[in-house]
């Protein structure tokens, strides 16, 4: 399926590119693409799409990446993200990639999502910010900020003690 979809990411019509992203999103979320193929094949093909000339395509890419990174999904389509329903991370989220993405997969997909924060269209960048926050909340809820990786320990230590200049 990837071999048929990925070449169309460079199609001249934005509607075709948008449909390809929606198809990839559904394919990955239903478990039709192993995480290794997402990392090695799909992610490199999606890099140019992060800079696509059509804002709708860039928005759809950000929504798909956020869902693949485990952001809670409300409903089955579009970019509607909402509060997680239950322990599984939201309705319609596959345990194949999006429910428990690996750190290696996140290291490949997260930079693509972060590109949207600097989008020249304010609506796209603000939507991407919401998606990045949803991904971060999902990772924290799953224990993604465990103290063994240094993230949780440093943030809790800085919150508990005042800054060095304030101790005098």
Short mmCIF file of N, CA and C in Angstrom, two decimals:
data_model
loop_
_atom_site.label_atom_id
_atom_site.label_comp_id
_atom_site.label_asym_id
_atom_site.label_seq_id
_atom_site.Cartn_x
_atom_site.Cartn_y
_atom_site.Cartn_z
N UNK A 1 0.82 -1.20 0.00
CA UNK A 1 0.00 0.00 0.00
C UNK A 1 0.87 1.26 0.00
N UNK A 2 1.94 1.23 0.79
CA UNK A 2 2.81 2.40 0.83
C UNK A 2 3.39 2.72 -0.54
N UNK A 3 3.78 1.70 -1.27
CA UNK A 3 4.36 1.90 -2.60
C UNK A 3 3.37 2.58 -3.54
N UNK A 4 2.08 2.36 -3.34
CA UNK A 4 1.08 3.00 -4.19
C UNK A 4 0.75 4.42 -3.73
N UNK A 5 0.82 4.67 -2.42
CA UNK A 5 0.43 5.97 -1.88
C UNK A 5 1.53 7.02 -1.92
N UNK A 6 2.72 6.65 -1.50
CA UNK A 6 3.78 7.65 -1.29
C UNK A 6 4.15 8.46 -2.53
N UNK A 7 4.20 7.89 -3.73
CA UNK A 7 4.53 8.72 -4.90
C UNK A 7 3.53 9.86 -5.14
N UNK A 8 2.30 9.68 -4.68
CA UNK A 8 1.27 10.70 -4.89
C UNK A 8 1.37 11.87 -3.92
N UNK A 9 2.31 11.82 -2.98
CA UNK A 9 2.52 12.95 -2.09
C UNK A 9 3.09 14.16 -2.83
N UNK A 10 3.60 13.94 -4.03
CA UNK A 10 4.13 15.05 -4.83
C UNK A 10 3.21 15.38 -6.01
N UNK A 11 1.98 14.91 -5.96
CA UNK A 11 1.02 15.19 -7.04
C UNK A 11 0.78 16.70 -7.13
N UNK A 12 0.46 17.18 -8.33
CA UNK A 12 0.30 18.62 -8.54
C UNK A 12 -0.95 19.18 -7.86
N UNK A 13 -1.94 18.37 -7.60
CA UNK A 13 -3.18 18.85 -6.98
C UNK A 13 -3.16 18.60 -5.46
N UNK A 14 -3.48 19.64 -4.71
CA UNK A 14 -3.44 19.53 -3.25
C UNK A 14 -4.49 18.56 -2.72
N UNK A 15 -5.62 18.44 -3.42
CA UNK A 15 -6.64 17.50 -2.95
C UNK A 15 -6.14 16.06 -3.00
N UNK A 16 -5.34 15.75 -3.99
CA UNK A 16 -4.77 14.40 -4.08
C UNK A 16 -3.80 14.18 -2.92
N UNK A 17 -2.93 15.17 -2.68
CA UNK A 17 -1.98 15.05 -1.57
C UNK A 17 -2.72 14.93 -0.24
N UNK A 18 -3.79 15.67 -0.07
CA UNK A 18 -4.60 15.60 1.15
C UNK A 18 -5.21 14.21 1.32
N UNK A 19 -5.74 13.66 0.24
CA UNK A 19 -6.31 12.30 0.31
C UNK A 19 -5.25 11.26 0.63
N UNK A 20 -4.05 11.43 0.11
CA UNK A 20 -2.96 10.49 0.41
C UNK A 20 -2.62 10.54 1.89
N UNK A 21 -2.55 11.73 2.46
CA UNK A 21 -2.25 11.85 3.89
C UNK A 21 -3.35 11.21 4.73
N UNK A 22 -4.60 11.45 4.35
CA UNK A 22 -5.71 10.83 5.08
C UNK A 22 -5.67 9.31 4.97
N UNK A 23 -5.32 8.80 3.80
CA UNK A 23 -5.22 7.35 3.61
C UNK A 23 -4.06 6.78 4.43
N UNK A 24 -2.93 7.47 4.43
CA UNK A 24 -1.79 7.02 5.25
C UNK A 24 -2.14 7.03 6.73
N UNK A 25 -2.84 8.08 7.15
CA UNK A 25 -3.26 8.17 8.55
C UNK A 25 -4.11 6.97 8.95
N UNK A 26 -5.10 6.67 8.14
CA UNK A 26 -5.98 5.54 8.43
C UNK A 26 -5.22 4.22 8.38
N UNK A 27 -4.35 4.08 7.42
CA UNK A 27 -3.58 2.84 7.26
C UNK A 27 -2.68 2.59 8.47
N UNK A 28 -2.01 3.64 8.93
CA UNK A 28 -1.13 3.49 10.09
C UNK A 28 -1.93 3.24 11.35
N UNK A 29 -3.02 3.98 11.54
CA UNK A 29 -3.81 3.83 12.76
C UNK A 29 -4.51 2.49 12.87
N UNK A 30 -4.84 1.88 11.73
CA UNK A 30 -5.50 0.57 11.79
C UNK A 30 -4.49 -0.57 11.92
N UNK A 31 -3.21 -0.23 11.88
CA UNK A 31 -2.18 -1.26 12.06
C UNK A 31 -1.71 -1.86 10.76
N UNK A 32 -2.02 -1.24 9.63
CA UNK A 32 -1.64 -1.78 8.35
C UNK A 32 -0.19 -1.53 7.96
N UNK A 33 0.50 -0.68 8.73
CA UNK A 33 1.90 -0.38 8.44
C UNK A 33 2.70 -0.57 9.73
N UNK A 34 3.67 -1.46 9.73
CA UNK A 34 4.49 -1.63 10.93
C UNK A 34 5.27 -0.35 11.25
N UNK A 35 5.55 -0.15 12.52
CA UNK A 35 6.25 1.06 12.96
C UNK A 35 7.59 1.22 12.26
N UNK A 36 8.28 0.11 11.96
CA UNK A 36 9.56 0.18 11.27
C UNK A 36 9.44 0.77 9.88
N UNK A 37 8.35 0.44 9.18
CA UNK A 37 8.13 1.01 7.84
C UNK A 37 7.73 2.47 7.92
N UNK A 38 7.00 2.84 8.97
CA UNK A 38 6.66 4.25 9.14
C UNK A 38 7.95 5.05 9.29
N UNK A 39 8.85 4.51 10.10
CA UNK A 39 10.12 5.19 10.37
C UNK A 39 11.03 5.23 9.14
N UNK A 40 11.14 4.11 8.43
CA UNK A 40 12.12 4.03 7.34
C UNK A 40 11.59 4.48 5.99
N UNK A 41 10.30 4.37 5.75
CA UNK A 41 9.76 4.66 4.43
C UNK A 41 8.82 5.87 4.42
N UNK A 42 7.82 5.87 5.29
CA UNK A 42 6.81 6.92 5.25
C UNK A 42 7.36 8.27 5.73
N UNK A 43 8.08 8.28 6.84
CA UNK A 43 8.57 9.55 7.39
C UNK A 43 9.47 10.31 6.41
N UNK A 44 10.43 9.66 5.76
CA UNK A 44 11.23 10.41 4.77
C UNK A 44 10.39 10.98 3.62
N UNK A 45 9.36 10.25 3.21
CA UNK A 45 8.51 10.74 2.13
C UNK A 45 7.63 11.90 2.58
N UNK A 46 7.37 11.99 3.88
CA UNK A 46 6.52 13.06 4.40
C UNK A 46 7.28 14.36 4.68
N UNK A 47 8.59 14.31 4.71
CA UNK A 47 9.37 15.52 5.01
C UNK A 47 9.02 16.69 4.08
N UNK A 48 9.00 16.50 2.76
CA UNK A 48 8.65 17.64 1.90
C UNK A 48 7.21 18.13 2.10
N UNK A 49 6.32 17.25 2.54
CA UNK A 49 4.92 17.62 2.74
C UNK A 49 4.79 18.60 3.91
N UNK A 50 5.71 18.57 4.84
CA UNK A 50 5.68 19.51 5.96
C UNK A 50 5.83 20.95 5.48
N UNK A 51 6.34 21.12 4.27
CA UNK A 51 6.52 22.45 3.68
C UNK A 51 5.62 22.64 2.46
N UNK A 52 4.56 21.87 2.36
CA UNK A 52 3.66 21.91 1.21
C UNK A 52 3.09 23.32 1.03
N UNK A 53 2.79 23.67 -0.21
CA UNK A 53 2.27 25.02 -0.48
C UNK A 53 0.82 25.19 -0.05
N UNK A 54 0.09 24.10 0.21
CA UNK A 54 -1.32 24.17 0.61
C UNK A 54 -1.45 24.03 2.13
N UNK A 55 -2.01 25.04 2.80
CA UNK A 55 -2.18 24.96 4.27
C UNK A 55 -3.00 23.76 4.72
N UNK A 56 -4.00 23.37 3.96
CA UNK A 56 -4.84 22.22 4.34
C UNK A 56 -4.02 20.94 4.39
N UNK A 57 -3.08 20.80 3.49
CA UNK A 57 -2.22 19.61 3.45
C UNK A 57 -1.30 19.61 4.68
N UNK A 58 -0.72 20.76 4.99
CA UNK A 58 0.17 20.85 6.17
C UNK A 58 -0.60 20.58 7.45
N UNK A 59 -1.83 21.08 7.54
CA UNK A 59 -2.67 20.84 8.72
C UNK A 59 -3.01 19.35 8.85
N UNK A 60 -3.36 18.72 7.75
CA UNK A 60 -3.69 17.29 7.77
C UNK A 60 -2.47 16.46 8.18
N UNK A 61 -1.30 16.85 7.70
CA UNK A 61 -0.08 16.14 8.08
C UNK A 61 0.16 16.26 9.58
N UNK A 62 0.02 17.45 10.12
CA UNK A 62 0.22 17.64 11.56
C UNK A 62 -0.74 16.79 12.38
N UNK A 63 -2.01 16.75 11.95
CA UNK A 63 -3.00 15.94 12.66
C UNK A 63 -2.65 14.46 12.60
N UNK A 64 -2.23 13.99 11.44
CA UNK A 64 -1.87 12.57 11.30
C UNK A 64 -0.66 12.24 12.16
N UNK A 65 0.35 13.10 12.13
CA UNK A 65 1.55 12.85 12.94
C UNK A 65 1.22 12.81 14.42
N UNK A 66 0.36 13.74 14.86
CA UNK A 66 -0.02 13.77 16.28
C UNK A 66 -0.73 12.48 16.68
N UNK A 67 -1.60 12.00 15.82
CA UNK A 67 -2.30 10.75 16.13
C UNK A 67 -1.33 9.58 16.16
N UNK A 68 -0.37 9.56 15.22
CA UNK A 68 0.62 8.48 15.21
C UNK A 68 1.50 8.54 16.44
N UNK A 69 1.70 9.72 16.98
CA UNK A 69 2.52 9.87 18.19
C UNK A 69 1.73 9.62 19.46
N UNK A 70 0.45 9.28 19.32
CA UNK A 70 -0.32 8.86 20.48
C UNK A 70 -1.25 9.90 21.05
N UNK A 71 -1.45 11.02 20.37
CA UNK A 71 -2.41 12.00 20.86
C UNK A 71 -3.80 11.37 20.84
N UNK A 72 -4.63 11.70 21.81
CA UNK A 72 -5.97 11.10 21.85
C UNK A 72 -6.79 11.50 20.64
N UNK A 73 -7.58 10.56 20.16
CA UNK A 73 -8.38 10.77 18.96
C UNK A 73 -9.85 10.76 19.34
N UNK A 74 -10.57 11.78 18.92
CA UNK A 74 -12.03 11.79 19.06
C UNK A 74 -12.61 11.56 17.70
N UNK A 75 -13.43 10.56 17.55
CA UNK A 75 -14.02 10.29 16.25
C UNK A 75 -13.08 9.47 15.40
N UNK A 76 -13.33 9.51 14.09
CA UNK A 76 -12.54 8.67 13.22
C UNK A 76 -11.84 9.41 12.11
N UNK A 77 -12.09 10.71 11.94
CA UNK A 77 -11.46 11.39 10.83
C UNK A 77 -11.13 12.82 11.15
N UNK A 78 -10.49 13.52 10.21
CA UNK A 78 -10.16 14.92 10.38
C UNK A 78 -9.08 15.12 11.41
N UNK A 79 -8.99 16.34 11.92
CA UNK A 79 -7.95 16.65 12.89
C UNK A 79 -8.54 16.87 14.27
N UNK A 80 -9.72 16.29 14.55
CA UNK A 80 -10.35 16.52 15.84
C UNK A 80 -9.69 15.67 16.90
N UNK A 81 -9.01 16.36 17.79
CA UNK A 81 -8.41 15.69 18.93
C UNK A 81 -9.16 16.15 20.16
N UNK A 82 -9.27 15.28 21.11
CA UNK A 82 -9.99 15.65 22.31
C UNK A 82 -9.48 14.85 23.48
N UNK A 83 -10.15 14.96 24.61
CA UNK A 83 -9.71 14.22 25.78
C UNK A 83 -9.79 12.73 25.55
N UNK A 84 -8.86 12.03 26.14
CA UNK A 84 -8.81 10.58 25.99
C UNK A 84 -10.02 9.96 26.66
N UNK A 85 -10.57 8.94 26.05
CA UNK A 85 -11.69 8.24 26.65
C UNK A 85 -11.20 6.88 27.12
N UNK A 86 -10.94 6.79 28.38
CA UNK A 86 -10.51 5.52 28.94
C UNK A 86 -9.01 5.36 28.96
N UNK A 87 -8.59 4.14 29.24
CA UNK A 87 -7.18 3.82 29.42
C UNK A 87 -6.44 3.65 28.10
N UNK A 88 -7.17 3.45 26.99
CA UNK A 88 -6.51 3.11 25.75
C UNK A 88 -6.01 4.31 24.96
N UNK A 89 -6.17 5.53 25.47
CA UNK A 89 -5.66 6.70 24.77
C UNK A 89 -6.64 7.30 23.79
N UNK A 90 -7.90 6.84 23.79
CA UNK A 90 -8.89 7.47 22.94
C UNK A 90 -9.54 6.49 22.00
N UNK A 91 -10.65 6.89 21.48
CA UNK A 91 -11.40 6.04 20.57
C UNK A 91 -10.70 5.92 19.24
N UNK A 92 -10.61 4.72 18.73
CA UNK A 92 -10.08 4.53 17.40
C UNK A 92 -8.58 4.49 17.30
N UNK A 93 -7.86 4.49 18.40
CA UNK A 93 -6.40 4.48 18.34
C UNK A 93 -5.91 3.04 18.33
N UNK A 94 -5.13 2.71 17.36
CA UNK A 94 -4.57 1.37 17.25
C UNK A 94 -3.42 1.19 18.22
N UNK A 95 -3.29 0.02 18.79
CA UNK A 95 -2.15 -0.25 19.65
C UNK A 95 -0.90 -0.55 18.83
N UNK A 96 -1.05 -0.62 17.51
CA UNK A 96 0.07 -0.97 16.63
C UNK A 96 1.14 0.11 16.62
N UNK A 97 0.78 1.36 16.35
CA UNK A 97 1.76 2.45 16.33
C UNK A 97 1.38 3.52 17.33
N UNK A 98 0.18 4.05 17.20
CA UNK A 98 -0.17 5.27 17.91
C UNK A 98 -0.36 5.07 19.41
N UNK A 99 -0.80 3.92 19.86
CA UNK A 99 -1.05 3.75 21.28
C UNK A 99 0.25 3.73 22.08
N UNK A 100 1.28 3.15 21.56
CA UNK A 100 2.57 3.06 22.24
C UNK A 100 3.72 3.28 21.25
N UNK A 101 3.83 4.48 20.68
CA UNK A 101 4.94 4.68 19.74
C UNK A 101 6.28 4.60 20.48
N UNK A 102 7.26 4.05 19.82
CA UNK A 102 8.57 3.92 20.43
C UNK A 102 9.28 5.27 20.44
N UNK A 103 10.30 5.38 21.26
CA UNK A 103 11.10 6.61 21.28
C UNK A 103 11.79 6.82 19.95
N UNK A 104 12.18 5.73 19.27
CA UNK A 104 12.83 5.86 17.97
C UNK A 104 11.87 6.42 16.94
N UNK A 105 10.62 5.94 16.96
CA UNK A 105 9.62 6.45 16.04
C UNK A 105 9.30 7.91 16.37
N UNK A 106 9.19 8.22 17.63
CA UNK A 106 8.93 9.61 18.04
C UNK A 106 10.07 10.53 17.61
N UNK A 107 11.29 10.03 17.65
CA UNK A 107 12.44 10.84 17.25
C UNK A 107 12.40 11.18 15.76
N UNK A 108 11.71 10.37 14.98
CA UNK A 108 11.58 10.63 13.54
C UNK A 108 10.36 11.50 13.25
N UNK A 109 9.24 11.24 13.93
CA UNK A 109 8.00 11.94 13.63
C UNK A 109 7.86 13.29 14.32
N UNK A 110 8.38 13.41 15.53
CA UNK A 110 8.21 14.66 16.27
C UNK A 110 8.83 15.87 15.56
N UNK A 111 10.02 15.78 14.98
CA UNK A 111 10.54 16.94 14.25
C UNK A 111 9.64 17.37 13.08
N UNK A 112 8.99 16.40 12.43
CA UNK A 112 8.06 16.75 11.36
C UNK A 112 6.86 17.52 11.91
N UNK A 113 6.39 17.12 13.08
CA UNK A 113 5.27 17.82 13.70
C UNK A 113 5.69 19.22 14.15
N UNK A 114 6.89 19.35 14.69
CA UNK A 114 7.36 20.65 15.18
C UNK A 114 7.56 21.67 14.07
N UNK A 115 7.77 21.21 12.85
CA UNK A 115 7.90 22.14 11.71
C UNK A 115 6.65 23.01 11.61
N UNK A 116 5.51 22.44 11.92
CA UNK A 116 4.25 23.19 11.83
C UNK A 116 4.15 24.36 12.77
N UNK A 117 4.96 24.38 13.82
CA UNK A 117 4.92 25.50 14.77
C UNK A 117 5.41 26.80 14.14
N UNK A 118 6.26 26.70 13.13
CA UNK A 118 6.78 27.89 12.46
C UNK A 118 6.09 28.14 11.13
N UNK A 119 4.90 27.61 10.96
CA UNK A 119 4.17 27.77 9.70
C UNK A 119 3.82 29.24 9.48
N UNK A 120 3.92 29.72 8.23
CA UNK A 120 3.61 31.12 7.96
C UNK A 120 2.12 31.47 8.11
N UNK A 121 1.25 30.45 8.08
CA UNK A 121 -0.19 30.69 8.26
C UNK A 121 -0.50 30.53 9.75
N UNK A 122 -0.98 31.59 10.40
CA UNK A 122 -1.22 31.53 11.86
C UNK A 122 -2.16 30.41 12.29
N UNK A 123 -3.18 30.11 11.49
CA UNK A 123 -4.12 29.05 11.86
C UNK A 123 -3.43 27.69 11.89
N UNK A 124 -2.53 27.46 10.96
CA UNK A 124 -1.81 26.19 10.91
C UNK A 124 -0.87 26.07 12.11
N UNK A 125 -0.15 27.13 12.41
CA UNK A 125 0.79 27.07 13.54
C UNK A 125 0.05 26.94 14.88
N UNK A 126 -1.09 27.61 15.02
CA UNK A 126 -1.83 27.48 16.28
C UNK A 126 -2.44 26.10 16.42
N UNK A 127 -2.94 25.53 15.32
CA UNK A 127 -3.46 24.15 15.35
C UNK A 127 -2.35 23.16 15.71
N UNK A 128 -1.17 23.39 15.14
CA UNK A 128 -0.04 22.51 15.43
C UNK A 128 0.36 22.61 16.89
N UNK A 129 0.31 23.79 17.46
CA UNK A 129 0.63 23.95 18.88
C UNK A 129 -0.32 23.13 19.74
N UNK A 130 -1.59 23.15 19.43
CA UNK A 130 -2.57 22.34 20.16
C UNK A 130 -2.23 20.85 20.03
N UNK A 131 -1.84 20.45 18.83
CA UNK A 131 -1.50 19.05 18.60
C UNK A 131 -0.23 18.64 19.35
N UNK A 132 0.77 19.50 19.36
CA UNK A 132 2.01 19.21 20.10
C UNK A 132 1.71 19.07 21.59
N UNK A 133 0.87 19.95 22.12
CA UNK A 133 0.49 19.85 23.53
C UNK A 133 -0.26 18.55 23.81
N UNK A 134 -1.13 18.14 22.89
CA UNK A 134 -1.87 16.88 23.06
C UNK A 134 -0.92 15.68 23.05
N UNK A 135 0.08 15.71 22.18
CA UNK A 135 1.07 14.64 22.15
C UNK A 135 1.85 14.61 23.46
N UNK A 136 2.28 15.78 23.94
CA UNK A 136 3.01 15.85 25.20
C UNK A 136 2.20 15.34 26.37
N UNK A 137 0.93 15.74 26.42
CA UNK A 137 0.05 15.26 27.50
C UNK A 137 -0.12 13.74 27.44
N UNK A 138 -0.25 13.21 26.23
CA UNK A 138 -0.41 11.76 26.07
C UNK A 138 0.84 11.02 26.54
N UNK A 139 2.03 11.56 26.20
CA UNK A 139 3.28 10.92 26.62
C UNK A 139 3.44 10.98 28.13
N UNK A 140 3.09 12.10 28.73
CA UNK A 140 3.18 12.21 30.19
C UNK A 140 2.21 11.27 30.88
N UNK A 141 1.00 11.15 30.33
CA UNK A 141 0.01 10.26 30.92
C UNK A 141 0.45 8.80 30.84
N UNK A 142 1.21 8.45 29.81
CA UNK A 142 1.71 7.08 29.65
C UNK A 142 3.00 6.84 30.42
N UNK A 143 3.53 7.87 31.05
CA UNK A 143 4.80 7.70 31.75
C UNK A 143 5.97 8.00 30.85
N UNK A 144 5.78 8.75 29.78
CA UNK A 144 6.84 9.08 28.84
C UNK A 144 7.89 9.98 29.44
N UNK A 145 7.58 10.68 30.54
CA UNK A 145 8.54 11.57 31.18
C UNK A 145 9.10 10.95 32.45
N UNK A 146 9.40 9.65 32.41
CA UNK A 146 9.92 8.95 33.58
C UNK A 146 11.22 9.57 34.04
N UNK A 147 11.49 9.44 35.32
CA UNK A 147 12.70 10.05 35.88
C UNK A 147 13.98 9.38 35.37
N UNK A 148 13.88 8.15 34.83
CA UNK A 148 15.09 7.50 34.33
C UNK A 148 15.63 8.14 33.06
N UNK A 149 14.80 8.95 32.37
CA UNK A 149 15.32 9.63 31.19
C UNK A 149 15.74 11.06 31.49
N UNK A 150 15.63 11.49 32.73
CA UNK A 150 16.13 12.80 33.13
C UNK A 150 15.14 13.93 32.94
N UNK A 151 14.04 13.70 32.22
CA UNK A 151 13.10 14.79 31.97
C UNK A 151 12.29 15.13 33.21
N UNK A 152 11.69 14.15 33.83
CA UNK A 152 10.84 14.40 34.98
C UNK A 152 11.65 14.87 36.18
N UNK A 153 12.82 14.29 36.38
CA UNK A 153 13.63 14.63 37.54
C UNK A 153 14.08 16.09 37.49
N UNK A 154 14.50 16.56 36.34
CA UNK A 154 14.98 17.93 36.25
C UNK A 154 13.85 18.94 36.38
N UNK A 155 12.67 18.63 35.84
CA UNK A 155 11.56 19.58 35.94
C UNK A 155 10.99 19.63 37.35
N UNK A 156 10.94 18.50 38.06
CA UNK A 156 10.41 18.53 39.42
C UNK A 156 11.40 19.16 40.38
N UNK A 157 12.70 18.99 40.13
CA UNK A 157 13.69 19.61 40.99
C UNK A 157 13.68 21.12 40.81
N UNK A 158 13.50 21.61 39.60
CA UNK A 158 13.50 23.05 39.38
C UNK A 158 12.21 23.68 39.91
N UNK A 159 11.12 22.93 39.93
CA UNK A 159 9.87 23.47 40.45
C UNK A 159 9.89 23.51 41.97
N UNK A 160 10.61 22.61 42.61
CA UNK A 160 10.63 22.54 44.07
C UNK A 160 11.56 23.55 44.69
N UNK A 161 12.62 23.95 44.02
CA UNK A 161 13.56 24.90 44.60
C UNK A 161 13.52 26.21 43.86
N UNK A 162 13.73 27.31 44.55
CA UNK A 162 13.72 28.62 43.87
C UNK A 162 14.95 28.78 42.99
N UNK A 163 14.90 29.70 42.04
CA UNK A 163 16.07 29.92 41.19
C UNK A 163 17.25 30.39 42.02
N UNK A 164 18.49 30.16 41.56
CA UNK A 164 19.67 30.49 42.36
C UNK A 164 19.73 31.96 42.77
N UNK A 165 19.28 32.88 41.95
CA UNK A 165 19.35 34.29 42.27
C UNK A 165 18.40 34.66 43.40
N UNK A 166 17.34 33.89 43.61
CA UNK A 166 16.35 34.21 44.62
C UNK A 166 16.70 33.67 45.99
N UNK A 167 17.77 32.92 46.18
CA UNK A 167 18.11 32.32 47.45
C UNK A 167 18.87 33.25 48.37
N UNK A 168 19.35 34.38 47.93
CA UNK A 168 20.12 35.29 48.78
C UNK A 168 19.25 36.09 49.69
#
